[in-house]
Coordinates of C-alpha atoms and ligand atoms in Angstrom, one line a residue:
M1 CA 8.6 -12.0 -4.1
K2 CA 7.1 -13.0 -0.8
L3 CA 5.2 -10.0 0.6
R4 CA 4.6 -9.5 4.3
T5 CA 1.6 -7.6 5.7
F6 CA -0.8 -7.3 8.7
P7 CA -4.4 -8.6 9.1
Q8 CA -7.4 -6.4 7.9
G9 CA -6.8 -2.9 6.5
V10 CA -7.8 -1.9 3.0
F11 CA -6.5 -1.8 -0.5
L12 CA -6.6 1.8 -1.8
S13 CA -5.9 3.2 -5.2
P14 CA -2.3 4.6 -4.7
A15 CA -2.8 7.6 -7.0
K16 CA 1.0 8.2 -6.9
E17 CA 1.5 8.4 -10.7
L18 CA 1.3 12.2 -10.7
T19 CA 4.6 12.6 -8.8
A20 CA 6.3 9.2 -8.2
H21 CA 8.7 9.8 -11.1
R22 CA 9.4 13.4 -10.3
S23 CA 12.8 14.1 -8.8
I24 CA 13.2 16.2 -5.7
V25 CA 13.5 19.9 -6.6
E26 CA 14.8 22.5 -4.2
I27 CA 12.6 25.5 -4.0
G28 CA 15.4 27.7 -2.6
S29 CA 15.3 30.3 0.2
P30 CA 11.9 32.1 0.5
P31 CA 11.6 35.8 1.3
K32 CA 10.2 34.9 4.7
V33 CA 9.7 31.9 7.0
V34 CA 7.2 31.4 9.8
L35 CA 8.3 28.9 12.4
P36 CA 5.5 27.8 14.8
L37 CA 6.7 27.2 18.3
W38 CA 4.8 23.9 18.4
Q39 CA 5.5 21.5 15.5
H40 CA 6.3 18.2 17.3
T41 CA 4.5 15.9 19.7
G42 CA 5.3 17.2 23.2
A43 CA 5.8 20.5 25.0
P44 CA 5.6 23.7 23.0
L45 CA 8.8 25.7 22.7
E46 CA 9.9 29.1 24.1
P47 CA 11.7 31.5 21.7
L48 CA 15.5 32.1 22.3
V49 CA 15.4 35.1 20.1
K50 CA 13.5 38.4 20.1
R51 CA 12.1 40.8 17.5
G52 CA 15.0 42.6 15.8
D53 CA 17.6 39.8 16.2
V54 CA 19.6 38.8 13.2
V55 CA 19.9 35.0 12.9
K56 CA 21.9 32.6 10.7
K57 CA 20.5 29.5 9.0
G58 CA 20.9 26.6 11.4
Q59 CA 20.9 28.7 14.5
K60 CA 18.8 27.4 17.3
V61 CA 15.9 29.9 17.8
A62 CA 13.6 28.0 20.2
D63 CA 13.8 25.3 22.8
V64 CA 12.3 24.2 26.2
E65 CA 13.6 22.0 29.0
A66 CA 11.0 19.3 28.7
F67 CA 12.2 15.8 27.6
I68 CA 9.5 15.3 25.0
A69 CA 10.3 18.3 22.8
A70 CA 12.7 19.1 20.0
P71 CA 14.4 22.5 19.4
L72 CA 13.8 24.6 16.4
H73 CA 16.4 26.2 14.1
A74 CA 16.2 29.1 11.7
S75 CA 15.8 27.8 8.2
I76 CA 17.0 31.0 6.5
S77 CA 19.3 33.8 7.5
G78 CA 17.7 37.1 8.3
K79 CA 16.0 39.3 10.8
V80 CA 13.3 38.3 13.3
T81 CA 10.5 40.6 12.5
A82 CA 7.8 39.3 14.8
I83 CA 6.9 36.6 17.3
E84 CA 3.2 36.4 16.9
E85 CA 0.1 34.2 16.4
W86 CA 0.1 32.8 12.9
W87 CA -1.9 30.2 10.9
H88 CA -0.9 26.7 12.0
P89 CA -1.7 23.6 9.8
S90 CA -3.2 21.6 12.7
M91 CA -4.0 24.0 15.5
G92 CA -5.8 26.9 13.9
K93 CA -3.4 29.6 15.0
F94 CA -0.2 29.3 17.2
R95 CA 2.6 31.6 18.2
A96 CA 5.4 31.6 15.6
I97 CA 8.8 33.2 14.9
V98 CA 8.7 35.2 11.7
I99 CA 12.1 35.7 10.0
E100 CA 12.5 38.0 6.9
N101 CA 15.3 36.8 4.6
D102 CA 18.3 39.2 4.4
G103 CA 19.8 37.4 1.3
Q104 CA 23.1 36.9 3.1
E105 CA 22.9 33.1 3.3
E106 CA 24.8 33.2 6.6
V107 CA 24.9 29.7 8.1
E108 CA 25.7 28.2 11.5
R109 CA 26.9 24.6 11.2
R110 CA 27.9 22.0 13.8
E111 CA 30.9 19.7 13.5
P112 CA 30.1 16.8 11.2
L113 CA 29.8 13.5 13.0
P114 CA 33.0 11.2 13.0
K115 CA 32.7 8.4 10.5
D116 CA 33.1 5.5 13.0
I117 CA 29.5 5.6 14.2
E118 CA 29.7 2.2 15.8
N119 CA 32.3 3.5 18.3
L120 CA 30.3 6.6 19.3
D121 CA 28.6 6.8 22.7
S122 CA 24.8 6.2 22.7
L123 CA 24.1 9.0 25.1
F124 CA 26.2 11.4 23.1
L125 CA 24.2 10.4 19.9
R126 CA 20.8 10.9 21.6
K127 CA 21.8 14.4 22.7
W128 CA 23.2 15.1 19.2
I129 CA 19.9 14.0 17.7
R130 CA 17.9 16.2 20.1
E131 CA 20.1 19.2 19.4
G132 CA 19.5 18.7 15.7
G133 CA 15.7 19.2 16.3
M134 CA 15.0 15.7 14.8
V135 CA 11.4 14.4 14.9
G136 CA 9.6 11.8 12.9
L137 CA 9.1 13.2 9.4
G138 CA 6.4 10.7 8.5
G139 CA 3.8 13.0 9.9
A140 CA 3.6 12.3 13.7
A141 CA 6.6 14.5 14.5
F142 CA 7.5 12.6 17.6
P143 CA 10.9 13.7 18.9
T144 CA 13.5 11.1 17.7
H145 CA 15.8 11.3 20.7
V146 CA 12.9 10.1 22.9
K147 CA 12.3 7.1 20.7
V148 CA 15.9 6.0 20.9
S149 CA 16.1 6.5 24.7
P150 CA 14.6 3.3 26.2
P151 CA 13.5 3.7 29.8
A152 CA 15.2 1.7 32.5
G153 CA 14.4 -2.0 32.2
K154 CA 13.5 -1.8 28.5
I155 CA 15.8 -3.1 25.8
I156 CA 15.5 -2.2 22.1
D157 CA 16.9 -5.0 19.9
T158 CA 15.6 -3.9 16.5
V159 CA 15.2 -0.7 14.4
I160 CA 12.7 -0.7 11.6
L161 CA 13.0 1.9 8.9
N162 CA 9.5 2.7 7.5
G163 CA 9.6 3.1 3.8
A164 CA 6.0 2.0 3.3
E165 CA 4.5 5.4 2.4
C166 CA 1.1 3.8 2.3
E167 CA -1.0 7.0 2.1
P168 CA -2.2 7.7 -1.5
Y169 CA -0.7 10.5 -3.5
L170 CA 2.4 11.0 -1.3
T171 CA 5.7 10.1 -2.9
C172 CA 8.3 12.2 -1.0
D173 CA 9.7 9.2 1.0
H174 CA 9.8 7.2 -2.3
R175 CA 12.0 9.9 -3.9
V176 CA 14.2 10.3 -0.8
M177 CA 14.9 6.5 -1.0
V178 CA 15.7 6.6 -4.7
E179 CA 17.8 9.8 -4.6
R180 CA 19.4 9.7 -1.1
P181 CA 20.0 6.1 -0.2
D182 CA 23.4 6.8 1.3
T183 CA 22.1 9.3 3.9
V184 CA 19.1 7.0 4.7
L185 CA 21.6 4.2 5.5
L186 CA 23.9 6.5 7.4
G187 CA 21.0 7.7 9.5
L188 CA 19.9 4.1 10.1
R189 CA 23.4 3.3 11.5
I190 CA 23.2 6.3 13.8
L191 CA 19.7 5.3 15.0
V192 CA 20.8 1.7 15.7
R193 CA 23.8 2.9 17.6
A194 CA 21.8 5.5 19.6
C195 CA 19.3 3.0 20.9
G196 CA 21.7 0.0 21.2
A197 CA 19.8 -2.2 18.8
K198 CA 21.5 -5.2 17.2
R199 CA 19.8 -5.4 13.8
A200 CA 17.7 -3.4 11.4
Y201 CA 14.9 -3.9 8.8
I202 CA 13.8 -1.6 6.0
G203 CA 10.1 -2.2 5.1
I204 CA 9.1 -1.0 1.7
E205 CA 5.8 -1.5 -0.1
E206 CA 6.1 -3.6 -3.3
N207 CA 4.7 -0.7 -5.5
K208 CA 8.2 0.9 -5.0
E209 CA 10.1 -1.7 -6.8
E210 CA 13.1 0.5 -7.7
C211 CA 13.6 1.2 -3.9
L212 CA 13.4 -2.5 -3.1
T213 CA 16.0 -3.4 -5.7
L214 CA 18.3 -0.5 -4.7
F215 CA 18.3 -1.1 -1.0
A216 CA 18.6 -4.9 -1.4
K217 CA 21.9 -4.2 -3.1
L218 CA 23.1 -1.5 -0.7
V219 CA 22.4 -3.2 2.6
K220 CA 25.0 -5.9 1.8
Y221 CA 27.6 -3.2 2.7
M222 CA 26.0 -2.3 6.1
S223 CA 28.1 -2.8 9.2
I224 CA 25.1 -4.1 11.1
P225 CA 22.7 -7.0 10.0
T226 CA 20.1 -5.3 7.9
E227 CA 17.3 -6.8 5.8
V228 CA 15.0 -5.3 3.3
V229 CA 11.4 -6.5 3.6
P230 CA 9.0 -6.2 0.7
L231 CA 5.5 -5.4 2.1
A232 CA 2.1 -5.7 0.5
T233 CA 0.7 -2.4 -0.8
K234 CA -2.1 -2.1 1.8
Y235 CA -3.3 0.7 4.0
P236 CA -2.2 1.4 6.8
Q237 CA 0.9 -0.6 6.2
G238 CA 3.1 2.3 7.4
S239 CA 1.6 2.6 10.8
E240 CA 4.0 1.5 13.6
K241 CA 2.1 -1.3 15.1
Q242 CA 1.2 -2.8 11.6
I243 CA 4.7 -2.6 10.2
I244 CA 6.1 -4.3 13.4
L245 CA 3.5 -7.1 13.1
A246 CA 4.2 -7.5 9.4
I247 CA 8.0 -7.6 9.7
L248 CA 8.6 -9.2 13.1
G249 CA 5.3 -10.9 14.0
R250 CA 5.5 -9.0 17.3
E251 CA 2.2 -7.5 18.6
V252 CA 2.4 -4.2 20.5
P253 CA 0.1 -4.6 23.5
P254 CA -3.1 -2.4 23.8
G255 CA -2.0 1.0 25.1
G256 CA 1.6 0.0 24.6
L257 CA 4.5 1.4 22.5
P258 CA 6.9 -0.3 20.0
L259 CA 9.6 -0.3 22.7
D260 CA 7.4 -2.6 24.7
V261 CA 8.3 -5.2 22.1
G262 CA 11.9 -4.1 21.7
V263 CA 11.5 -2.1 18.6
V264 CA 12.0 1.5 17.4
V265 CA 10.3 2.5 14.1
N266 CA 11.6 5.5 12.2
N267 CA 10.6 7.0 8.8
V268 CA 13.1 6.8 6.0
Q269 CA 13.1 10.6 5.6
T270 CA 13.9 11.0 9.3
A271 CA 16.9 8.7 8.8
S272 CA 18.0 10.6 5.7
A273 CA 17.8 14.0 7.7
I274 CA 19.9 12.5 10.4
G275 CA 22.4 11.2 7.9
R276 CA 22.7 14.6 6.2
M277 CA 23.2 16.3 9.6
A278 CA 26.0 13.8 10.3
E279 CA 27.7 14.8 7.0
E280 CA 26.9 18.4 6.7
G281 CA 26.5 19.6 10.3
M282 CA 23.1 21.3 9.5
P283 CA 20.2 20.6 11.9
L284 CA 16.7 19.9 10.7
V285 CA 15.8 23.1 8.7
E286 CA 14.2 21.7 5.6
R287 CA 12.3 18.6 4.4
V288 CA 10.9 17.0 1.3
I289 CA 7.2 17.3 0.7
T290 CA 4.8 16.1 -2.1
V291 CA 2.6 18.6 -3.8
S292 CA -0.2 16.9 -5.7
G293 CA -3.9 16.7 -6.7
E294 CA -5.7 17.6 -9.8
C295 CA -5.8 21.4 -9.1
I296 CA -2.1 22.1 -9.0
Q297 CA -0.3 23.1 -12.3
T298 CA 2.9 21.2 -11.7
P299 CA 2.8 18.5 -9.1
G300 CA 6.1 17.4 -7.7
N301 CA 8.4 16.5 -4.8
L302 CA 10.0 19.6 -3.3
E303 CA 12.7 20.3 -0.8
V304 CA 11.4 23.2 1.2
P305 CA 12.8 25.2 4.1
L306 CA 10.7 24.8 7.2
G307 CA 8.4 27.7 7.7
T308 CA 7.9 28.3 3.9
V309 CA 4.3 29.6 3.5
L310 CA 2.0 27.5 1.3
E311 CA 1.1 30.4 -0.9
G312 CA 4.8 30.5 -2.1
I313 CA 4.8 26.8 -2.7
V314 CA 1.7 27.0 -4.9
A315 CA 3.3 29.9 -6.8
F316 CA 6.5 27.8 -7.3
C317 CA 4.3 25.0 -8.7
G318 CA 2.8 27.3 -11.3
G319 CA -0.5 28.1 -9.4
F320 CA -3.8 26.3 -9.8
V321 CA -5.4 25.0 -13.0
K322 CA -8.7 24.7 -11.1
T323 CA -9.9 26.3 -7.9
P324 CA -9.3 23.7 -5.1
Q325 CA -12.4 22.8 -3.1
K326 CA -10.3 20.9 -0.6
I327 CA -6.7 21.4 0.5
I328 CA -5.1 18.8 2.7
M329 CA -1.9 18.7 4.6
G330 CA -0.6 15.1 4.5
G331 CA -2.3 12.2 2.9
P332 CA -6.1 11.9 2.1
M333 CA -6.7 9.3 4.8
T334 CA -5.1 11.0 7.8
G335 CA -4.3 14.5 6.6
I336 CA -5.7 17.7 7.9
A337 CA -8.0 20.0 5.9
Q338 CA -6.6 23.6 5.4
S339 CA -8.5 26.8 5.1
S340 CA -5.7 29.2 4.3
L341 CA -2.7 29.4 2.0
Q342 CA -0.9 31.2 4.8
V343 CA -0.1 28.0 6.7
P344 CA 3.7 27.3 6.9
V345 CA 5.4 24.0 6.3
I346 CA 6.2 22.4 9.6
K347 CA 8.4 19.4 10.5
G348 CA 5.4 17.0 10.2
T349 CA 4.3 18.2 6.7
S350 CA 4.6 15.3 4.3
G351 CA 2.7 17.1 1.6
F352 CA -0.1 19.3 0.4
L353 CA -2.9 18.0 -1.8
F354 CA -5.3 20.1 -3.8
F355 CA -8.7 18.6 -4.8
S356 CA -11.5 20.0 -6.9
R357 CA -14.2 18.0 -5.1
P358 CA -14.7 18.1 -1.4
Y359 CA -15.1 14.2 -1.2
E360 CA -18.0 14.5 1.2
K361 CA -20.4 11.4 1.2
K362 CA -24.1 11.6 1.9
E363 CA -24.8 10.0 5.2
Y364 CA -27.4 7.1 5.7
P365 CA -28.3 5.0 8.7
C366 CA -26.0 2.0 9.5
I367 CA -27.0 -1.1 7.6
R368 CA -25.0 -3.5 9.9
C369 CA -22.8 -4.7 7.0
G370 CA -19.8 -5.1 9.3
R371 CA -17.3 -3.7 6.7
C372 CA -15.9 -1.2 9.3
V373 CA -15.2 -4.2 11.6
D374 CA -13.6 -6.2 8.9
G375 CA -11.3 -3.3 7.9
C376 CA -10.2 -2.0 11.3
P377 CA -6.5 -2.9 11.7
M378 CA -6.9 -2.6 15.5
F379 CA -9.7 -5.1 15.7
L380 CA -12.1 -2.6 17.2
L381 CA -15.9 -2.2 16.6
P382 CA -16.0 1.2 14.9
Y383 CA -19.8 1.3 14.4
H384 CA -20.3 0.6 18.1
L385 CA -17.6 3.1 19.2
A386 CA -19.1 5.8 17.0
R387 CA -22.5 5.2 18.5
L388 CA -21.1 5.4 22.0
A389 CA -19.4 8.6 21.1
E390 CA -22.6 10.1 19.6
F391 CA -24.4 9.4 22.9
Q392 CA -21.5 10.6 24.9
A393 CA -21.1 7.3 26.7
F394 CA -17.4 7.9 27.1
L395 CA -16.7 5.4 29.9
E396 CA -18.3 2.6 27.9
A397 CA -16.3 3.7 24.8
E398 CA -13.1 3.5 26.8
E399 CA -14.0 0.0 28.0
H400 CA -14.4 -0.9 24.3
R401 CA -10.8 0.3 23.7
V402 CA -11.6 3.5 21.9
L403 CA -8.1 4.8 22.9
D404 CA -6.5 2.1 20.8
C405 CA -7.9 3.7 17.7
M406 CA -5.1 5.1 15.7
E407 CA -7.4 7.3 13.6
C408 CA -6.3 5.6 10.3
G409 CA -9.7 6.4 8.7
V410 CA -10.3 2.9 7.2
C411 CA -13.7 2.6 8.9
S412 CA -15.0 5.8 7.4
Y413 CA -13.5 5.0 4.0
V414 CA -15.2 1.6 3.7
C415 CA -18.6 2.5 5.3
P416 CA -21.2 2.3 2.5
A417 CA -23.6 4.4 4.6
G418 CA -21.1 7.3 4.6
I419 CA -21.0 7.6 8.4
P420 CA -18.0 9.7 9.5
L421 CA -17.0 7.0 12.0
T422 CA -13.4 8.2 12.5
Q423 CA -14.6 11.7 13.3
F424 CA -17.0 10.4 16.1
I425 CA -14.2 8.2 17.5
K426 CA -11.7 11.1 17.4
L427 CA -14.1 13.3 19.3
A428 CA -14.6 10.6 22.0
K429 CA -10.9 10.1 22.4
A430 CA -10.3 13.8 22.7
E431 CA -13.0 14.1 25.3
I432 CA -11.8 11.1 27.3
I433 CA -8.2 12.5 27.4
R434 CA -9.5 15.9 28.4
R435 CA -11.5 14.4 31.2
K436 CA -8.5 12.4 32.4
K437 CA -6.3 15.5 32.5
G438 CA -9.1 17.4 34.4
G439 CA -9.6 14.5 36.8
V440 CA -13.2 13.8 35.7
T441 CA -14.1 10.1 36.0
R442 CA -17.4 10.1 34.1
Ligands
LIG1 S1 -10.0 4.9 12.5 FE1 -9.8 3.7 14.4 S2 -11.7 2.5 14.5 FE2 -11.5 3.2 12.4 S3 -10.5 1.6 11.3 FE3 -8.9 3.0 12.0 S4 -8.2 2.2 14.0 FE4 -10.2 1.2 13.5
LIG2 S1 -19.5 0.0 7.7 FE1 -21.0 1.6 8.1 S2 -22.9 0.6 7.6 FE2 -21.5 -1.1 7.7 S3 -21.6 -1.7 9.9 FE3 -20.0 -0.2 9.8 S4 -21.1 1.7 10.3 FE4 -22.7 0.3 9.7

C-alpha cells in the first residue's frame, strides 16, 4: 500500500487500543443539558428562547445574523430553566441555555432532503447546512456553510474528507467510519454539491485498515469521482494544510486558506452528521465522542446529546478507577485541560481523556539541538519564536511568521529540554491578534 504524507511532523504512539474496537454507545437523554451560546468559530449567538419556555428536541434555540456563526438547537425536550454563565470547556465560563428534561421526548424535525442530491441547488444546500447548525466536528468547529461558500472569484474543485484522526487516544471518527459509512458518503455528496466541486478524496491513516478496506469498496458506487487515499500514521496528518499537501500536493500559501488552492476539507463525522440530517431531518443535536485514559472505568465511544455535562458522562462510564490528575477535552496534543466535571459537551468536543499523571516535564535551557525545527510541519523556527515571545518582541515574531503556527504541539513534544514552546508561541499569537484588533502597531 503506497502511503502519502507531508514533510516533517512526528510519529506518536497512537494509544488507541483502549477504544478503537468499542462500538458507539448512545448514552440517552440526560436529565439536563447546558448549551453554551458560543461553541463554534465566529460570532457568539443570542438566545431565541427565555426562561420558562418549553422546547422540543431539534428546535432552534439560539442564532445570530453574522455569516460566520451556526445556530444552536435543543438537544432534549424540556423547559428552559436558566440562561446564565456556566463552565465552558475552552473559555472558562460563558452564557448558556440550561434545559431540564421533561421526559416527553417531543421532537421538531425538518423535511428530509430529496434523494437526488446532484440536482439540488448549491445555495439552497448551503442555507440548509447552516440551518442545521453544522460545524466542523474534528475540533475546530468552523461553520460548515462558510467553508462551502467560496467568495467571488474563487473556485473549489475538490472536497477532502478527513478521516486521519491523528491525535492519540481518539477513536470516535474511526468508529463513525466503520459503523456509519452510508451517512458519511451521503454527507460527502451534499458537501460536494454545495460547494460545486468536481471530485472528492477520503484520507484515512493506515492504522485504520478496516476503514480503508470498507471505503475502497463503497466509493465505487459514488455518483462523483471519489478516491480513498491511505495516509501514513503521522502527526499532524489530519491538519488541513498537511492533508491537502499529502493528497493533492497543493501547498496552502502562508496566511491562506484551503479554498485558496481550490479545496474544502471536512471531517468524516461532520459529513456523517450532514448525511443523517438529510435522512432524518434532525439538526446537529448530538455527536460521537471518545472517553479514554487510564483513570476511567469503562473507556468507549459514546453518542451524546450536546450540552451533556461531563459528570454524567463519567458516571455512565462507571466512574474513575483512579483519581485523574489531568482531564483533557480533545486529544493530548491540542486538547484543552479541564478543571471541572461541570463542563458540557459542545460541538467541538471530540473526547475527554483522564490521566493519572499531569505529564509536566522539567524545563532546562535550550541545547540548540534543532529537533523543534526538524519537527515543525509549518517550517517555522519554534525555538526562536518562543524566545521572541518571551521577550515580547511581537513585531519580530510576526516577521518570522508566528501567525502561521497552527499550534499542533509538535515542537513542545519533541523538545528534550522540556521547553513549553507552543505555549510561548500561542501567547505571542494571541497578543499580536489583540494588538491588531486594538490598532496597536508595536
Ligand atoms: S506548534 Fe507551531 S511552531 Fe510548534 S511545531 Fe506546531 S506549527 Fe510548528
Ligand atoms: S528542541 Fe528544545 S532544546 Fe532543541 S533547539 Fe528546540 S527549543 Fe532548543
